[in-house]
Coordinates of C-alpha atoms and ligand atoms in Angstrom, one line a residue:
Chain A
X1 CA -174.7 -125.9 -3.6
X2 CA -172.9 -128.7 -5.4
X3 CA -173.4 -132.6 -4.7
X4 CA -170.7 -134.8 -4.2
X5 CA -170.1 -137.2 -7.0
X6 CA -168.0 -140.9 -6.6
X7 CA -166.1 -141.7 -10.0
X8 CA -165.1 -145.8 -10.2
X9 CA -162.7 -147.0 -12.8
X10 CA -164.2 -149.8 -14.4
X11 CA -162.9 -152.6 -16.5
X12 CA -164.7 -153.9 -19.6
X13 CA -165.6 -157.5 -17.8
X14 CA -168.6 -159.3 -16.5
X15 CA -169.5 -158.8 -13.1
X16 CA -167.2 -155.3 -12.7
X17 CA -170.1 -153.3 -12.3
X18 CA -171.8 -155.9 -10.1
X19 CA -169.1 -155.8 -7.7
X20 CA -169.3 -152.3 -7.1
X21 CA -172.6 -152.4 -6.6
X22 CA -172.6 -155.8 -4.1
X23 CA -170.2 -153.3 -1.9
X24 CA -172.1 -150.3 -1.9
X25 CA -175.4 -152.8 -0.4
X26 CA -172.8 -154.6 2.4
X27 CA -171.6 -151.0 3.5
X28 CA -175.6 -149.6 3.5
X29 CA -174.8 -147.2 1.0
X30 CA -177.8 -146.3 -1.1
X31 CA -177.7 -145.0 -4.9
X32 CA -179.4 -142.5 -6.3
X33 CA -178.3 -142.0 -9.6
X34 CA -175.8 -143.6 -11.9
X35 CA -173.7 -143.3 -15.1
X36 CA -171.6 -145.6 -17.4
X37 CA -169.8 -144.5 -19.7
X38 CA -167.8 -147.1 -21.5
X39 CA -165.9 -148.1 -24.4
X40 CA -165.0 -152.0 -25.5
X41 CA -162.5 -151.8 -22.9
X42 CA -162.9 -150.0 -19.8
X43 CA -165.6 -147.4 -18.3
X44 CA -166.3 -144.5 -15.9
X45 CA -168.6 -145.7 -13.5
X46 CA -170.2 -142.4 -11.6
X47 CA -172.5 -142.1 -8.8
X48 CA -174.8 -140.1 -6.6
X49 CA -175.0 -141.6 -3.2
X50 CA -177.1 -140.6 0.1
X51 CA -173.4 -141.3 2.1
X52 CA -170.7 -139.9 -0.2
X53 CA -167.3 -139.8 1.9
X54 CA -168.2 -143.6 3.2
X55 CA -169.0 -144.9 0.2
X56 CA -165.4 -143.3 -1.3
X57 CA -163.6 -144.7 1.4
X58 CA -165.3 -147.9 1.6
X59 CA -164.7 -148.5 -2.4
X60 CA -161.0 -147.2 -1.5
X61 CA -160.5 -149.9 0.7
X62 CA -161.7 -152.7 -1.3
X63 CA -159.2 -151.3 -4.0
X64 CA -160.6 -149.8 -6.5
X65 CA -159.7 -146.3 -8.5
X66 CA -161.9 -143.9 -7.2
X67 CA -161.8 -140.3 -7.2
X68 CA -164.5 -138.0 -5.5
X69 CA -165.7 -134.3 -7.2
X70 CA -168.6 -131.6 -6.9
X71 CA -171.0 -131.9 -9.8
X72 CA -174.2 -129.5 -10.3
X73 CA -177.7 -131.4 -9.3
X74 CA -180.4 -129.0 -11.2
X75 CA -183.8 -129.5 -10.9
X76 CA -185.4 -129.1 -14.3
X77 CA -188.7 -126.6 -15.2
X78 CA -191.4 -128.8 -15.2
X79 CA -192.3 -127.9 -19.2
X80 CA -191.4 -129.2 -22.5
X81 CA -187.6 -127.9 -23.1
X82 CA -187.0 -128.2 -19.4
X83 CA -183.3 -129.3 -19.9
X84 CA -182.6 -127.7 -23.4
X85 CA -182.7 -124.0 -21.1
X86 CA -180.0 -125.1 -18.3
X87 CA -178.2 -126.1 -21.3
X88 CA -178.7 -122.9 -22.9
X89 CA -178.0 -120.7 -20.1
X90 CA -174.6 -122.0 -19.7
X91 CA -173.5 -122.2 -22.8
X92 CA -174.5 -118.6 -23.0
X93 CA -172.3 -117.3 -20.3
X94 CA -169.6 -119.6 -21.8
X95 CA -169.4 -122.5 -19.7
X96 CA -168.2 -125.5 -21.2
X97 CA -170.4 -129.3 -19.8
X98 CA -167.7 -131.8 -19.4
X99 CA -170.9 -134.5 -19.1
X100 CA -174.6 -134.8 -17.8
X101 CA -176.8 -137.2 -17.0
X102 CA -180.6 -136.7 -15.8
X103 CA -182.4 -139.0 -13.1
X104 CA -186.1 -138.4 -11.9
X105 CA -186.9 -138.7 -7.8
X106 CA -190.2 -141.0 -7.3
X107 CA -190.1 -139.2 -4.0
X108 CA -190.3 -135.8 -5.0
X109 CA -191.4 -136.3 -8.7
X110 CA -188.6 -134.3 -10.1
X111 CA -186.3 -134.3 -13.0
X112 CA -183.0 -133.3 -12.4
X113 CA -179.7 -133.3 -14.4
X114 CA -176.1 -133.6 -13.3
X115 CA -173.8 -131.5 -15.0
X116 CA -170.7 -131.6 -14.6
X117 CA -168.6 -128.1 -15.4
X118 CA -165.3 -126.7 -15.1
X119 CA -165.8 -123.9 -13.3
X120 CA -168.7 -124.7 -11.0
X121 CA -168.9 -121.8 -8.7
X122 CA -169.4 -119.3 -11.7
X123 CA -172.1 -122.5 -13.6
X124 CA -173.9 -122.2 -9.7
X125 CA -174.1 -118.5 -9.7
X126 CA -175.9 -118.3 -13.4
X127 CA -177.9 -120.8 -13.1
X128 CA -179.4 -120.0 -9.8
X129 CA -179.6 -116.4 -11.3
X130 CA -181.9 -117.5 -14.1
X131 CA -184.0 -119.0 -11.4
X132 CA -182.8 -123.1 -11.4
X133 CA -182.9 -125.2 -8.3
X134 CA -180.1 -126.3 -7.1
X135 CA -179.5 -129.7 -4.8
X136 CA -176.9 -130.2 -1.7
X137 CA -175.8 -133.1 -0.5
X138 CA -178.5 -132.6 2.2
X139 CA -181.1 -132.6 0.1
X140 CA -179.8 -135.9 -1.6
X141 CA -179.9 -137.4 2.0
X142 CA -183.6 -136.4 1.6
X143 CA -184.4 -138.1 -1.5
Chain B
X1 CA -107.8 -141.7 -13.9
X2 CA -106.8 -144.9 -13.2
X3 CA -106.4 -146.9 -10.1
X4 CA -104.1 -150.1 -11.0
X5 CA -102.8 -148.4 -14.2
X6 CA -100.7 -150.9 -15.2
X7 CA -103.2 -153.4 -15.3
X8 CA -106.0 -151.4 -16.9
X9 CA -103.8 -150.6 -19.9
X10 CA -101.7 -153.5 -20.3
X11 CA -101.7 -154.6 -24.1
X12 CA -104.2 -157.0 -25.3
X13 CA -101.4 -160.2 -25.4
X14 CA -100.0 -159.2 -22.1
X15 CA -103.6 -159.7 -21.1
X16 CA -103.8 -162.6 -22.6
X17 CA -100.7 -163.9 -21.3
X18 CA -101.9 -162.8 -17.7
X19 CA -105.2 -164.7 -17.8
X20 CA -104.1 -167.6 -19.4
X21 CA -101.6 -168.0 -16.1
X22 CA -104.5 -167.6 -13.7
X23 CA -106.9 -169.4 -15.8
X24 CA -104.7 -172.5 -15.0
X25 CA -104.0 -171.7 -11.8
X26 CA -108.1 -171.7 -11.2
X27 CA -108.7 -174.8 -12.8
X28 CA -106.5 -176.6 -10.8
X29 CA -107.4 -175.0 -7.5
X30 CA -111.2 -176.4 -8.8
X31 CA -110.0 -179.6 -10.0
X32 CA -107.8 -180.2 -7.0
X33 CA -110.0 -179.1 -3.5
X34 CA -113.6 -179.4 -5.0
X35 CA -115.0 -182.7 -6.1
X36 CA -117.7 -181.6 -8.0
X37 CA -115.3 -180.3 -10.4
X38 CA -113.2 -183.1 -10.3
X39 CA -116.3 -185.1 -11.3
X40 CA -117.2 -183.2 -14.1
X41 CA -114.2 -182.5 -15.7
X42 CA -113.3 -186.2 -15.3
X43 CA -116.5 -186.9 -17.2
X44 CA -115.3 -183.9 -19.5
X45 CA -112.1 -185.7 -20.3
X46 CA -110.3 -183.0 -19.1
X47 CA -107.1 -182.5 -16.4
X48 CA -105.6 -179.2 -15.6
X49 CA -102.8 -180.1 -17.8
X50 CA -104.5 -179.6 -20.9
X51 CA -105.3 -176.2 -20.5
X52 CA -102.8 -174.8 -22.9
X53 CA -104.2 -171.8 -24.3
X54 CA -106.9 -169.4 -23.6
X55 CA -108.9 -171.2 -26.1
X56 CA -109.1 -174.5 -24.0
X57 CA -111.3 -172.8 -21.3
X58 CA -113.9 -174.2 -24.1
X59 CA -113.0 -177.9 -23.3
X60 CA -114.4 -177.1 -19.9
X61 CA -118.2 -177.5 -18.8
X62 CA -120.5 -175.0 -18.4
X63 CA -121.8 -174.0 -14.7
X64 CA -125.0 -173.0 -14.2
X65 CA -127.1 -171.6 -10.9
X66 CA -128.4 -174.9 -10.5
X67 CA -125.3 -176.3 -9.8
X68 CA -124.9 -174.0 -7.0
X69 CA -127.8 -174.9 -5.6
X70 CA -126.8 -178.5 -5.7
X71 CA -123.5 -177.8 -3.6
X72 CA -125.8 -175.4 -0.8
X73 CA -124.1 -173.7 1.1
X74 CA -119.9 -174.6 1.5
X75 CA -119.5 -177.2 -1.1
X76 CA -117.7 -175.9 -3.7
X77 CA -115.8 -173.6 -1.4
X78 CA -112.0 -174.5 -2.6
X79 CA -110.3 -172.7 0.6
X80 CA -110.7 -174.2 3.7
X81 CA -113.5 -173.2 6.3
X82 CA -111.1 -171.7 8.3
X83 CA -109.2 -169.3 6.0
X84 CA -112.7 -168.3 4.8
X85 CA -113.5 -164.5 6.8
X86 CA -116.9 -163.4 4.5
X87 CA -119.9 -164.8 3.6
X88 CA -122.0 -163.0 1.3
X89 CA -125.7 -164.7 -0.5
X90 CA -127.9 -164.1 -3.3
X91 CA -131.5 -162.5 -2.7
X92 CA -132.9 -165.5 -4.3
X93 CA -136.7 -165.8 -3.9
X94 CA -137.3 -168.7 -4.2
X95 CA -135.3 -172.0 -2.6
X96 CA -132.2 -172.1 -0.9
X97 CA -129.7 -168.9 -1.7
X98 CA -126.0 -168.8 -3.8
X99 CA -123.4 -168.5 -0.9
X100 CA -119.9 -167.1 -2.1
X101 CA -116.8 -167.1 0.4
X102 CA -114.2 -165.2 0.7
X103 CA -110.8 -165.5 1.9
X104 CA -108.8 -162.3 3.3
X105 CA -106.9 -162.0 0.0
X106 CA -109.8 -162.7 -2.1
X107 CA -111.5 -159.7 0.2
X108 CA -108.3 -157.1 -0.7
X109 CA -108.8 -158.1 -4.5
X110 CA -112.4 -157.3 -4.7
X111 CA -111.7 -154.2 -2.7
X112 CA -108.8 -153.1 -6.1
X113 CA -111.8 -154.3 -8.5
X114 CA -114.1 -152.1 -7.3
X115 CA -111.8 -149.0 -6.4
X116 CA -110.6 -149.7 -9.8
X117 CA -114.7 -149.5 -11.0
X118 CA -115.9 -146.3 -8.9
X119 CA -112.0 -144.4 -9.9
X120 CA -113.2 -145.7 -13.5
X121 CA -116.4 -143.9 -12.9
X122 CA -115.1 -140.8 -11.7
X123 CA -115.1 -140.9 -8.0
X124 CA -112.4 -139.5 -6.4
X125 CA -110.6 -139.2 -2.5
X126 CA -112.2 -136.3 -1.7
X127 CA -115.4 -137.5 -2.4
X128 CA -118.6 -137.9 -0.3
X129 CA -120.5 -141.2 -1.1
X130 CA -123.8 -142.6 0.9
X131 CA -124.6 -145.7 0.2
X132 CA -127.7 -146.4 0.0
X133 CA -127.9 -149.9 -0.9
X134 CA -128.9 -152.5 2.1
X135 CA -126.3 -153.6 3.6
X136 CA -126.2 -157.2 4.4
X137 CA -126.0 -160.6 2.8
X138 CA -126.2 -159.0 -0.6
X139 CA -123.3 -157.9 -2.3
X140 CA -123.7 -154.9 -3.4
X141 CA -122.7 -152.6 -0.1
X142 CA -119.6 -154.3 1.1
X143 CA -118.2 -154.3 -2.4
X144 CA -119.0 -150.7 -2.9
X145 CA -117.5 -150.2 0.7
X146 CA -114.4 -151.8 0.1
X147 CA -114.1 -150.2 -2.7
X148 CA -114.7 -146.5 -2.3
X149 CA -112.6 -147.1 0.9
X150 CA -109.5 -147.9 -0.7
X151 CA -110.1 -145.0 -2.5
X152 CA -110.1 -142.8 0.4
X153 CA -113.6 -141.4 0.1
X154 CA -115.8 -140.8 3.1
X155 CA -118.6 -143.3 3.1
X156 CA -121.8 -142.5 4.7
X157 CA -123.1 -146.1 5.2
X158 CA -127.0 -145.4 5.7
X159 CA -128.1 -148.5 3.8
X160 CA -131.5 -148.5 2.0
X161 CA -134.9 -147.4 3.8
X162 CA -135.6 -144.0 5.6
X163 CA -136.0 -141.8 2.5
X164 CA -136.8 -138.5 3.7
X165 CA -133.1 -139.1 6.1
X166 CA -131.5 -140.5 2.9
X167 CA -132.0 -136.7 1.5
X168 CA -131.6 -134.7 4.7
X169 CA -128.3 -136.4 4.9
X170 CA -127.4 -136.1 1.4
X171 CA -128.5 -132.2 1.8
X172 CA -126.8 -131.4 5.4
X173 CA -123.2 -133.5 4.3
X174 CA -123.0 -132.7 1.1
X175 CA -123.1 -136.3 -0.3
X176 CA -121.3 -136.3 -4.3
X177 CA -122.0 -139.8 -5.1
X178 CA -124.9 -142.0 -4.4
X179 CA -125.0 -145.8 -4.6
X180 CA -128.4 -147.5 -4.7
X181 CA -130.4 -149.6 -7.4
X182 CA -131.4 -147.7 -10.5
X183 CA -134.9 -147.8 -8.9
X184 CA -134.1 -146.8 -5.5
X185 CA -132.1 -143.1 -7.2
X186 CA -135.3 -142.5 -9.5
X187 CA -137.7 -142.9 -6.5
X188 CA -134.8 -140.3 -4.6
X189 CA -134.9 -138.8 -7.0
X190 CA -138.4 -137.6 -7.5
X191 CA -138.7 -137.1 -3.6
X192 CA -135.7 -134.8 -3.8
X193 CA -137.9 -132.9 -5.8
X194 CA -140.9 -132.8 -4.3
X195 CA -139.3 -131.7 -0.8
X196 CA -138.3 -128.4 -3.1
X197 CA -134.4 -129.4 -1.9
X198 CA -133.2 -130.9 -5.5
X199 CA -131.4 -127.7 -6.2
X200 CA -129.3 -127.9 -3.0
X201 CA -127.7 -131.0 -3.0
X202 CA -124.0 -131.6 -4.1
X203 CA -124.9 -135.0 -5.8
X204 CA -122.7 -134.8 -9.0
X205 CA -122.5 -138.8 -9.8
X206 CA -124.3 -141.9 -9.3
X207 CA -122.9 -145.2 -9.2
X208 CA -126.0 -147.5 -9.5
X209 CA -126.1 -151.3 -10.0
X210 CA -128.3 -154.6 -9.1
X211 CA -130.9 -154.3 -11.3
X212 CA -131.0 -152.9 -15.3
X213 CA -130.8 -149.9 -15.5
X214 CA -132.7 -148.6 -18.6
X215 CA -131.5 -145.2 -21.0
X216 CA -134.8 -143.9 -19.8
X217 CA -134.3 -144.3 -16.2
X218 CA -130.7 -143.0 -16.8
X219 CA -132.3 -139.9 -18.5
X220 CA -135.0 -139.5 -15.7
X221 CA -132.8 -139.4 -12.7
X222 CA -130.2 -137.2 -14.4
X223 CA -133.0 -134.6 -15.3
X224 CA -134.2 -134.3 -11.4
X225 CA -131.1 -134.2 -9.5
X226 CA -128.3 -134.0 -12.3
X227 CA -126.0 -136.5 -11.9
X228 CA -123.9 -138.4 -14.4
X229 CA -124.9 -142.0 -14.1
X230 CA -122.9 -145.0 -14.0
X231 CA -123.5 -148.5 -14.3
X232 CA -121.1 -151.9 -13.4
X233 CA -122.1 -155.1 -12.8
X234 CA -121.4 -158.2 -11.0
X235 CA -123.5 -161.2 -9.8
X236 CA -123.1 -162.9 -6.1
X237 CA -122.2 -166.2 -8.2
X238 CA -119.0 -164.5 -9.2
X239 CA -118.2 -162.8 -6.1
X240 CA -120.3 -160.1 -6.7
X241 CA -120.0 -156.9 -7.9
X242 CA -116.9 -155.9 -9.4
X243 CA -116.7 -157.5 -12.4
X244 CA -116.7 -154.4 -15.1
X245 CA -117.6 -151.1 -15.0
X246 CA -118.7 -148.0 -16.8
X247 CA -115.7 -145.4 -17.7
X248 CA -116.6 -141.6 -17.8
X249 CA -116.9 -142.5 -21.6
X250 CA -120.1 -144.6 -20.9
X251 CA -119.8 -146.6 -24.0
X252 CA -120.1 -149.9 -22.7
X253 CA -118.5 -151.8 -19.2
X254 CA -114.8 -152.2 -18.8
X255 CA -114.3 -156.1 -17.7
X256 CA -111.9 -156.2 -14.9
X257 CA -109.9 -158.7 -17.5
X258 CA -107.2 -160.0 -15.5
X259 CA -109.3 -161.1 -13.1
X260 CA -112.3 -162.4 -15.5
X261 CA -112.5 -164.4 -18.5
X262 CA -115.6 -163.7 -20.8
X263 CA -117.0 -165.4 -23.3
X264 CA -120.2 -165.2 -25.4
X265 CA -122.3 -168.4 -26.0
X266 CA -125.3 -169.2 -28.1
X267 CA -128.0 -169.3 -25.3
X268 CA -129.2 -172.6 -27.0
X269 CA -126.4 -174.0 -28.6
X270 CA -123.7 -173.6 -25.6
X271 CA -121.2 -172.5 -28.8
X272 CA -118.8 -169.9 -28.2
X273 CA -119.5 -166.6 -30.6
X274 CA -117.2 -164.4 -32.0
X275 CA -116.1 -161.1 -30.6
X276 CA -118.9 -158.7 -31.5
X277 CA -121.7 -161.2 -31.9
X278 CA -124.7 -160.9 -29.3
X279 CA -125.4 -164.3 -26.5
X280 CA -125.1 -164.7 -23.2
X281 CA -122.1 -163.9 -20.6
X282 CA -120.0 -166.5 -19.7
X283 CA -117.5 -165.7 -17.2
X284 CA -114.7 -167.4 -15.5
X285 CA -113.1 -165.5 -12.4
X286 CA -109.8 -166.3 -12.5
X287 CA -108.2 -164.8 -9.1
X288 CA -110.5 -166.3 -6.6
X289 CA -108.9 -168.3 -3.3
X290 CA -112.1 -169.4 -1.1
X291 CA -115.2 -169.8 -3.9
X292 CA -113.8 -170.0 -7.5
X293 CA -115.7 -170.9 -10.9
X294 CA -115.9 -171.4 -14.1
X295 CA -117.2 -171.0 -17.2
X296 CA -120.3 -169.5 -15.4
X297 CA -123.4 -168.7 -17.2
X298 CA -125.2 -165.6 -16.4
X299 CA -127.8 -165.5 -18.6
X300 CA -127.6 -161.6 -19.1
X301 CA -127.2 -161.3 -22.6
X302 CA -123.9 -158.5 -24.1
X303 CA -121.7 -158.5 -26.3
X304 CA -118.0 -157.9 -26.5
X305 CA -115.7 -155.3 -27.7
X306 CA -111.5 -155.0 -27.8
X307 CA -112.3 -151.7 -29.9
X308 CA -110.1 -149.4 -28.0
X309 CA -112.0 -146.9 -25.5
X310 CA -111.2 -143.2 -25.3
X311 CA -110.5 -143.5 -21.5
X312 CA -107.1 -145.3 -22.1
X313 CA -108.0 -148.4 -21.0
X314 CA -107.3 -151.7 -22.7
X315 CA -110.0 -154.0 -21.4
X316 CA -112.5 -155.7 -23.4
X317 CA -115.8 -154.0 -22.8
X318 CA -119.3 -155.6 -22.6
X319 CA -122.4 -153.8 -23.6
X320 CA -124.7 -152.6 -20.9
X321 CA -127.1 -155.7 -20.4
X322 CA -130.4 -155.3 -21.2
X323 CA -132.1 -158.8 -20.2
X324 CA -131.5 -162.3 -19.4
X325 CA -131.7 -164.8 -21.8
X326 CA -134.6 -166.8 -19.5
X327 CA -137.2 -163.2 -20.5
X328 CA -136.6 -162.6 -23.4
X329 CA -139.0 -162.5 -26.2
X330 CA -139.0 -162.2 -29.7
X331 CA -141.9 -159.9 -31.0
X332 CA -142.2 -159.3 -34.9
X333 CA -139.2 -160.2 -34.6
X334 CA -137.1 -157.5 -32.1
X335 CA -135.9 -158.6 -28.8
X336 CA -137.7 -157.3 -26.0
X337 CA -137.1 -157.4 -22.5
X338 CA -139.8 -157.4 -19.4
X339 CA -137.1 -154.9 -17.8
X340 CA -137.6 -152.3 -20.4
X341 CA -141.5 -152.3 -20.2
X342 CA -140.7 -152.3 -16.6
X343 CA -138.6 -149.4 -17.0
X344 CA -141.5 -147.6 -19.2
X345 CA -144.3 -148.6 -16.9
X346 CA -142.0 -147.6 -13.4
X347 CA -141.7 -143.9 -14.8
X348 CA -145.3 -142.9 -15.9
X349 CA -147.4 -141.0 -13.0
X350 CA -150.7 -142.8 -12.1
X351 CA -150.0 -146.4 -13.2
X352 CA -148.9 -149.0 -10.3
X353 CA -145.7 -151.0 -10.9
X354 CA -147.4 -154.4 -12.0
X355 CA -147.8 -155.4 -15.3
X356 CA -149.2 -158.2 -17.4
X357 CA -148.0 -159.1 -20.9
X358 CA -150.1 -160.9 -23.3
X359 CA -149.0 -161.9 -26.5
X360 CA -151.1 -163.2 -29.1
X361 CA -151.2 -163.8 -33.1
X362 CA -153.1 -161.6 -34.8
X363 CA -153.9 -162.4 -39.0
X364 CA -149.8 -164.1 -38.3
X365 CA -148.9 -160.8 -36.9
X366 CA -147.7 -160.4 -33.2
X367 CA -149.0 -158.7 -31.2
X368 CA -148.3 -157.7 -27.5
X369 CA -151.0 -156.2 -25.3
X370 CA -148.5 -154.7 -21.6
X371 CA -151.8 -154.4 -19.1
X372 CA -151.4 -151.8 -16.2
X373 CA -153.1 -151.2 -12.9
X374 CA -154.7 -147.3 -12.9
X375 CA -154.0 -146.3 -9.0
X376 CA -155.2 -143.1 -9.4
X377 CA -158.6 -141.5 -9.4
X378 CA -157.6 -138.0 -10.6
X379 CA -158.1 -138.9 -14.2
X380 CA -161.6 -140.3 -13.7
X381 CA -163.1 -136.7 -14.6
X382 CA -162.9 -136.9 -18.4
X383 CA -162.6 -139.8 -20.0
X384 CA -160.5 -138.5 -22.8
X385 CA -157.8 -138.7 -19.9
X386 CA -157.7 -142.1 -19.6
X387 CA -157.4 -143.2 -23.2
X388 CA -154.6 -140.3 -23.4
X389 CA -152.8 -142.2 -20.4
X390 CA -152.7 -145.1 -22.6
X391 CA -151.5 -143.6 -25.4
X392 CA -148.7 -141.8 -23.7
X393 CA -147.6 -145.5 -22.8
X394 CA -148.0 -146.7 -26.1
X395 CA -145.6 -143.9 -27.1
X396 CA -143.0 -144.2 -24.9
X397 CA -143.2 -148.2 -25.4
X398 CA -142.9 -147.9 -28.8
X399 CA -139.7 -145.9 -28.8
X400 CA -137.9 -148.4 -26.1
X401 CA -138.8 -151.5 -27.9
X402 CA -139.0 -150.3 -31.1
X403 CA -142.4 -151.6 -32.1
X404 CA -145.8 -150.8 -31.5
X405 CA -148.3 -152.4 -28.8
X406 CA -151.5 -152.3 -26.9
X407 CA -152.1 -151.1 -23.5
X408 CA -154.7 -152.0 -21.7
X409 CA -155.8 -149.9 -17.8
X410 CA -157.2 -152.4 -15.5
X411 CA -158.6 -152.3 -11.9
X412 CA -156.0 -151.7 -9.2
X413 CA -154.9 -155.3 -7.5
X414 CA -156.2 -157.3 -10.3
X415 CA -152.7 -158.5 -12.0
X416 CA -151.6 -161.0 -10.1
X417 CA -148.5 -160.9 -7.9
X418 CA -145.8 -163.0 -8.7
X419 CA -141.9 -163.0 -7.2
X420 CA -140.4 -164.0 -10.7
X421 CA -140.7 -162.0 -13.9
X422 CA -141.1 -165.1 -16.0
X423 CA -144.9 -165.7 -15.0
X424 CA -146.1 -161.7 -15.8
X425 CA -145.8 -162.9 -19.5
X426 CA -149.1 -164.9 -21.1
X427 CA -148.0 -166.3 -24.8
X428 CA -150.6 -167.4 -26.7
X429 CA -149.0 -167.8 -29.8
X430 CA -148.2 -171.4 -29.7
X431 CA -151.4 -172.0 -28.7
Ligands
ZN1 ZN1 -112.8 -146.4 -21.1

C-alpha cells in the first residue's frame, strides 16, 4: 500500500524547476504533490505524479538524475492533532521519519501526508493497525 | 635483470661520450637531409661542426609541435621514402596529426629500447602479456609489442575494447602482464571485481602509459587486482614510447640516455635549468634515422636526477610527469594540474567524468571550485548523503592537491564537453 515517488536532483539556479515541470506537461504527466528541499547550492525536488514510471523514464531520457522510491501516503484524521497522532505512533514503534510533506486533495477534500521511512512495510502495518488509511498508486491515479 | 646490461650500466663519463658522438651524428643528419632544420640552424648561426661538447646542444633552437604540423606529413623525414617501413601518428584531436616514420633500423632500436623498459619493470620471457592498447597509428601498442616480442613473452594482442572478453582471456590464458592506459586498467580492474573473477587472475604486473597515471589510480588498480603498476614514457614526436620507464624500484623513470638526450628548461624563458630543478622536459633523440628531431619541447613538467639507483642502472632518472606546461595552474602558490583533479573525480562513484574548474579571487585569496555532474540517483533519498558526497570529493582533492577547494554538484549534461583540457578551466582571477 505504498506510493511511488520521484526524486530529481536540481541545481539552485533560475529555471531549473521550470525545466522539469515543462517536461512533465509535455509528457502529459499530472503532478499531485511536490516538495523541494534545498540549500544555496542544490536541491532535491520530490514529486507524486499520476504516472510515476513514465515520469521517471521521461526525466531520465531528458538527462536528469532521478530516482524512484516508495513512500507512504497517509490520510490524516479530520481533527486537530491529526498529524501528530501519525508521527507519534511511528515514533513509539521506533520508526524514523526521513522526511514528510503534506498535500490536500481538492477531489476528496482530505489532508494527506507523505512519509518516507526506512522500514516501509513495518510502518505500513503499524499505521493500518492504528486505523489510518493509506493510499495506493491506484488511489493517486483517481485523485 | 637487464636487457642490454652494458648500455644500462655505463659509467656517467662513458654515457656522455656516447651521447656526444650520437648528437653530432643526429645534428648532421638533420642539417644535411631536412631543409627545415638547415634553415633554422643557419638562422641561429649553428652548423654541425659547432657541436663540440654536449652543452653545445643549447646552441640549437628548440623545436615545437607546431613545426611538426607545418611540415606535415613527411617533410621532416631524413631518410628517402623507400627506406621508411612504418608510420605512426599522434591521436591529435584538432588539425593534422603528428606523423613519425621508421626505417628497419629504427624499428629494431625501438624494440630494444622497449625491451629494456619492460625488463626493467619486471617482465620476463615466461610472461603472458595482454596488450589492451588500441593497435593502429598510435605508437603504444606496437612499441610494447616489439619490446615484449624481443624479450620472448607470449603476446595477446587483443587491442582495446570488448572488456568482458578481455577479462575472460586474462582468466583463461593465465595472463600475467597487462598493458593498458591507466584509466582503462582501472575500468578493467573494477569489472574483474564486479564479475567476481579478480581472485582467479594471475596478473602480477601492469605496464601502463600514454596518459598520466596518478598515484591514486595506481593504488586503486593495485588494490583491485593486486598487481604492481609501472609507468613508461614517450611521445609520437620522439618515436613513441621507449624514451623512459620505471625500474622495479619505482622511483623515477630511467631515460634510455644513449638514445635520448634530456634537458630541463624554464618553460617561459627557454633557459636550461640545473639538475634537480623542475621544469619543461626537452628531448633530443640521438639515434633516429627516418625522423630525427632536436630539442623537442615536450610540454611535460619533470625533473632529472643522476643519483645512483638501487637497481644498478646508471641511466638518468626523470620524475613521473604530473602535468603539462599548458595545463598547469598556480593556486595559492601551489602547482595544480587538471590531471590530478581528473584522477580524483575518475575514481569516485556517483559522479560523471566531466568537470569544470572555476578559479576566483575572494578576499585576495585564490579559490578553486570543482564542478562535477551527479549522475547516480541513489543518493537522492537522504539530503545529507549529497553533502557527504561533496565532502568526500573535497577530502580526496585536499589529499591529492594539497589545497582546499570547493565542490559543487551539478545536473548531468550541464558541463560543456570539450576536446581539450584547457577549456575546462574558467579563470576569473584576472577579471
Ligand atoms: Zn632503477
